[in-house]
Short mmCIF file of C-alpha atoms in Angstrom, two decimals:
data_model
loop_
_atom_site.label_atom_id
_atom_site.label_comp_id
_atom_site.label_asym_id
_atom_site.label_seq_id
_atom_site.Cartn_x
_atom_site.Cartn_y
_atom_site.Cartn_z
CA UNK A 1 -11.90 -25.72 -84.95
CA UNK A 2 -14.56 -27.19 -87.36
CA UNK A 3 -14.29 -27.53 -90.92
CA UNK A 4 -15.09 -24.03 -92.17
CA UNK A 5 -17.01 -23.34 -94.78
CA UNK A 6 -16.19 -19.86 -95.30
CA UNK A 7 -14.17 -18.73 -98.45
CA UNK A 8 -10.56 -17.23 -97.00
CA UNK A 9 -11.88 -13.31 -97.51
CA UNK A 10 -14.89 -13.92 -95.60
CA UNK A 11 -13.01 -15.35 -92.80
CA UNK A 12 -10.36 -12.52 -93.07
CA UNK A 13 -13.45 -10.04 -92.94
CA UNK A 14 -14.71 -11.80 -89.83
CA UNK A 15 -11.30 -11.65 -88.05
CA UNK A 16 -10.93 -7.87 -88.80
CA UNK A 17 -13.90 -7.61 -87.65
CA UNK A 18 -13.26 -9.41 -84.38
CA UNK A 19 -10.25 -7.55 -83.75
CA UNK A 20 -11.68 -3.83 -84.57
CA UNK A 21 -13.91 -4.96 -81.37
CA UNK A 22 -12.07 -5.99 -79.37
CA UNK A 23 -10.13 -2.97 -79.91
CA UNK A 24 -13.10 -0.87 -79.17
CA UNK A 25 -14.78 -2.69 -76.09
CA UNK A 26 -12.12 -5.23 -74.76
CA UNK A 27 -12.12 -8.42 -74.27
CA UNK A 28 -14.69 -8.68 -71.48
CA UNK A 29 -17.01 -6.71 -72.81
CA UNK A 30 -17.39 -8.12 -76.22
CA UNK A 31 -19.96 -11.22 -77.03
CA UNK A 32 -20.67 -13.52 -79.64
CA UNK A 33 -23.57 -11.37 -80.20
CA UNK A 34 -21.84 -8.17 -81.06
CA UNK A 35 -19.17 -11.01 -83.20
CA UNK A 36 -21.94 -11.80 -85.02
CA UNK A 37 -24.10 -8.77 -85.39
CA UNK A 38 -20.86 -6.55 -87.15
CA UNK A 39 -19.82 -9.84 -89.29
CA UNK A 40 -23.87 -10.40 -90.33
CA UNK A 41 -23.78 -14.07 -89.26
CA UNK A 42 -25.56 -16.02 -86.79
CA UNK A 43 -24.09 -16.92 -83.13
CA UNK A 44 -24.49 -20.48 -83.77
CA UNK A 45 -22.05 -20.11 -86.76
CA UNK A 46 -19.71 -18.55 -84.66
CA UNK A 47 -20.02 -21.39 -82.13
CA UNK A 48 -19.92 -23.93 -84.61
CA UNK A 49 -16.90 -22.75 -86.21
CA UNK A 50 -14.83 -21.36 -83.63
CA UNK A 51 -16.05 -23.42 -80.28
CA UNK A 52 -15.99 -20.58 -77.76
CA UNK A 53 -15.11 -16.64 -77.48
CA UNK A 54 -11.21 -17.06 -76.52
CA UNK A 55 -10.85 -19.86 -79.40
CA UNK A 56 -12.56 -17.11 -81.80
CA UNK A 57 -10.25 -14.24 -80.60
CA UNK A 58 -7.13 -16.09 -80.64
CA UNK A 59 -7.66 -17.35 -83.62
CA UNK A 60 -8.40 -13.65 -85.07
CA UNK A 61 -5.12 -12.57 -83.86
CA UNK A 62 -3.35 -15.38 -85.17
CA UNK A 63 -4.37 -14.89 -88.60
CA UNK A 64 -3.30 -11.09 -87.96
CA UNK A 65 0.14 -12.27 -87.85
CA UNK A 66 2.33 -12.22 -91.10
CA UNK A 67 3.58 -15.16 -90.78
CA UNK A 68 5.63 -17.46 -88.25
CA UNK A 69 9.36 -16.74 -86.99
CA UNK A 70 10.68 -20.22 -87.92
CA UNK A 71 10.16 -19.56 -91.62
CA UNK A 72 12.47 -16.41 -91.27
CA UNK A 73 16.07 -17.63 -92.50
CA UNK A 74 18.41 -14.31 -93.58
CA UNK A 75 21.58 -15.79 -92.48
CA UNK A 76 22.43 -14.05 -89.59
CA UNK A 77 20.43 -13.41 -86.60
CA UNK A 78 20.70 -9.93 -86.77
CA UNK A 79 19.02 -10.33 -90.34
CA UNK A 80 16.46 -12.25 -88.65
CA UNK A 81 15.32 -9.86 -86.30
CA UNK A 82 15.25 -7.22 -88.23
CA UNK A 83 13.22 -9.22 -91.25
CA UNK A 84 10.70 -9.93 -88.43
CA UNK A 85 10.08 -6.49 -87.20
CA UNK A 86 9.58 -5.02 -90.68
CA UNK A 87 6.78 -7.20 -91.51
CA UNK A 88 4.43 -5.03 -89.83
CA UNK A 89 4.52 -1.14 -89.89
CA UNK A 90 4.51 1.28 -87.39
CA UNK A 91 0.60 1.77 -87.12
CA UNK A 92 -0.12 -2.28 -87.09
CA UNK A 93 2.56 -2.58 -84.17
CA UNK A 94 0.76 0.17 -82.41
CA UNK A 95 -2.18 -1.57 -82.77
CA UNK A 96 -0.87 -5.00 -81.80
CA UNK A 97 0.41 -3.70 -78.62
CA UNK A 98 -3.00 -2.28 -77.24
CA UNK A 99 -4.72 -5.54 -78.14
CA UNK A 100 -1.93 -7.20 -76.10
CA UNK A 101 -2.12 -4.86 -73.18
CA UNK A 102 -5.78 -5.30 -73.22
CA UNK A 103 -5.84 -8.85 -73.71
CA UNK A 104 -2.29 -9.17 -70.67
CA UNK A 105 -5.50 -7.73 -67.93
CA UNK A 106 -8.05 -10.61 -69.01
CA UNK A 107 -6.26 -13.65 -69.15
CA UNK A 108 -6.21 -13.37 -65.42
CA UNK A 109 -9.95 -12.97 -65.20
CA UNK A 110 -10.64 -15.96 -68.05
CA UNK A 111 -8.29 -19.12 -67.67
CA UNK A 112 -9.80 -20.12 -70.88
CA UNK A 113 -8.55 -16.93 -72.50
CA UNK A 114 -5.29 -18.03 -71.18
CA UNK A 115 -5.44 -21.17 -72.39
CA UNK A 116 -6.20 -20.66 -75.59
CA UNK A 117 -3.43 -17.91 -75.95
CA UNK A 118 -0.65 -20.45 -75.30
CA UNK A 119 -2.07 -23.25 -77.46
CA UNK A 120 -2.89 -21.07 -80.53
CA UNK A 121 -0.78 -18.18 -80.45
CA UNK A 122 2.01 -18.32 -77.57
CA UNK A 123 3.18 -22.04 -78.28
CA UNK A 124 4.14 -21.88 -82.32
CA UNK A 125 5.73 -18.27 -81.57
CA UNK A 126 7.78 -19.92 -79.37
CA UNK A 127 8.36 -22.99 -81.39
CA UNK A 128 9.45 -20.30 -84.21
CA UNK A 129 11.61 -18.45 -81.93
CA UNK A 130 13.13 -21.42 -80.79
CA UNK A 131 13.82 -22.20 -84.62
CA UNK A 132 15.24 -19.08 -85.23
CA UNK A 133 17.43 -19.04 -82.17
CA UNK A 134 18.70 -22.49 -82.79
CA UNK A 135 19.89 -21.36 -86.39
CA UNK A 136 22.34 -19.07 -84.84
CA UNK A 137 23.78 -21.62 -82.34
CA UNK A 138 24.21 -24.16 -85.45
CA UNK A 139 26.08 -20.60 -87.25
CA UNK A 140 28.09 -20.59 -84.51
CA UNK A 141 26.38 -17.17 -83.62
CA UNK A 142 25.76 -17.87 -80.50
CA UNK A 143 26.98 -19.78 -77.85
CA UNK A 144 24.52 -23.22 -76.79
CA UNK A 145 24.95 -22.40 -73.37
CA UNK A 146 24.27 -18.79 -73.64
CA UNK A 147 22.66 -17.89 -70.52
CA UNK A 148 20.65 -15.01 -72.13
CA UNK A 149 18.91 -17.42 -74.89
CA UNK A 150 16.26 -19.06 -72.47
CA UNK A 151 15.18 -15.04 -71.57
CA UNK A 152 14.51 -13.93 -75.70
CA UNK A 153 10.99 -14.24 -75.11
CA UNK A 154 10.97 -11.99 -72.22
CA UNK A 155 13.21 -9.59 -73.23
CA UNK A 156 11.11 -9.04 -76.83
CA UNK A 157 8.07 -8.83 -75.12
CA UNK A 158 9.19 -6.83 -72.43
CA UNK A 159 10.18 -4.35 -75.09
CA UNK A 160 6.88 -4.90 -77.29
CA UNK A 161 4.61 -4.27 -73.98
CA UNK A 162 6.48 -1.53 -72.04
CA UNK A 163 7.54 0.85 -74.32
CA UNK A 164 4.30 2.10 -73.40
CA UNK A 165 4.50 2.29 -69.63
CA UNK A 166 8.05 3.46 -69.25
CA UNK A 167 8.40 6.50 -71.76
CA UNK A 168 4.47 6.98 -72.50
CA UNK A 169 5.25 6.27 -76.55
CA UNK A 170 3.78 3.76 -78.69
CA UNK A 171 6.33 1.23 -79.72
CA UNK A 172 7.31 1.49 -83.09
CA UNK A 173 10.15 -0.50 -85.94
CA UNK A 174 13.01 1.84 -84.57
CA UNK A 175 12.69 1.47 -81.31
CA UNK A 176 12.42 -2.61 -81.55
CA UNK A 177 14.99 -2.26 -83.98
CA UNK A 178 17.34 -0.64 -81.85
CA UNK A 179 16.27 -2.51 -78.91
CA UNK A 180 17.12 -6.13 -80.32
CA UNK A 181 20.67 -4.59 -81.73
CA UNK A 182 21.70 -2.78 -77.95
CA UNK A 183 19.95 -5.12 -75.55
CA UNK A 184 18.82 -8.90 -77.29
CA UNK A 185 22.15 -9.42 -79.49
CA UNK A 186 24.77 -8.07 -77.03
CA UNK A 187 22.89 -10.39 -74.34
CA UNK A 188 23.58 -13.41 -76.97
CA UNK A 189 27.42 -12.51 -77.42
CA UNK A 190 26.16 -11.29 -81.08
#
């Protein structure tokens, strides 16, 4: 990404405005030109800045996030979980998840979508996860050769993106709550 010149709200402002979008139309459907016709800047700013559509959206929903895994530290895993999951509420979760589900369908239509989901979003949530996890091996928490432990990343977003699917309900804190503390921590020996 270029050197931006944009003060942080601005920025914040353009990402909303990025997201609310792709919310509305989906990812294939929106362009640089409805980016920068709702955010009143030019398409050659956006370019500039950002490089490309997926590098702009990715980035949007990166900055969405509250903050990265790794820097969670309660103690326990448990506490870790949880602390995670109540950093967004009930509404932003349900939000999060539809952007996923959209954005799940296009990444096999747009490699560079793809792409640019694993370098800027998919990579340091793992990296953070793998923090986390590691924690509660060093605790003694959990075993290192836990078989389950190489399978958290499927099992949370298996939860995050199904809930959906399987009992037509939005997922929400209690249900991820309860998921991590009957599926995730039993799987770990926690």
């Amino acid at each position: 990404m270029a050197r931006t010149r944009l003060t942080p709200e601005r920025e914040s402002e353009l990402y909303a405005a990025v997201l609310d979008l792709l919310r509305e139309v989906g990812y294939d459907a929106l362009t640089m030109d409805a980016v920068a016709t709702r955010t009143h800047s030019s398409k050659a700013t956006l370019y500039r800045q950002w490089g490309s559509k997926p590098a702009l959206v990715v980035t949007a929903l990166r900055h969405n996030k509250p903050g990265t895994l790794g820097d969670v530290d309660t103690g326990s895993l448990r506490g870790d979980f949880h602390a995670v999951l109540s950093r967004s509420d009930d509404c932003q979760m349900e939000k999060d998840a539809a952007l996923m589900r959209g954005l799940s369908h296009a990444v096999h239509n747009n490699p560079d979508l793809l792409q640019a989901l694993r370098e800027l979003l998919v990579e340091p949530e793992m990296t953070g996860l793998d923090t986390l996890l590691r924690r509660a091996v060093d605790r003694g928490e959990v075993s290192p050769d836990n078989p389950a432990l190489r399978y958290v990343p499927h099992m949370l977003i298996g939860a995050f993106a199904t809930r959906q699917l399987v009992e037509d309900r939005p997922v929400d804190q209690a249900f991820l709550l309860d998921y991590v503390d009957s599926v995730i921590l039993p799987a770990l020996g926690v």
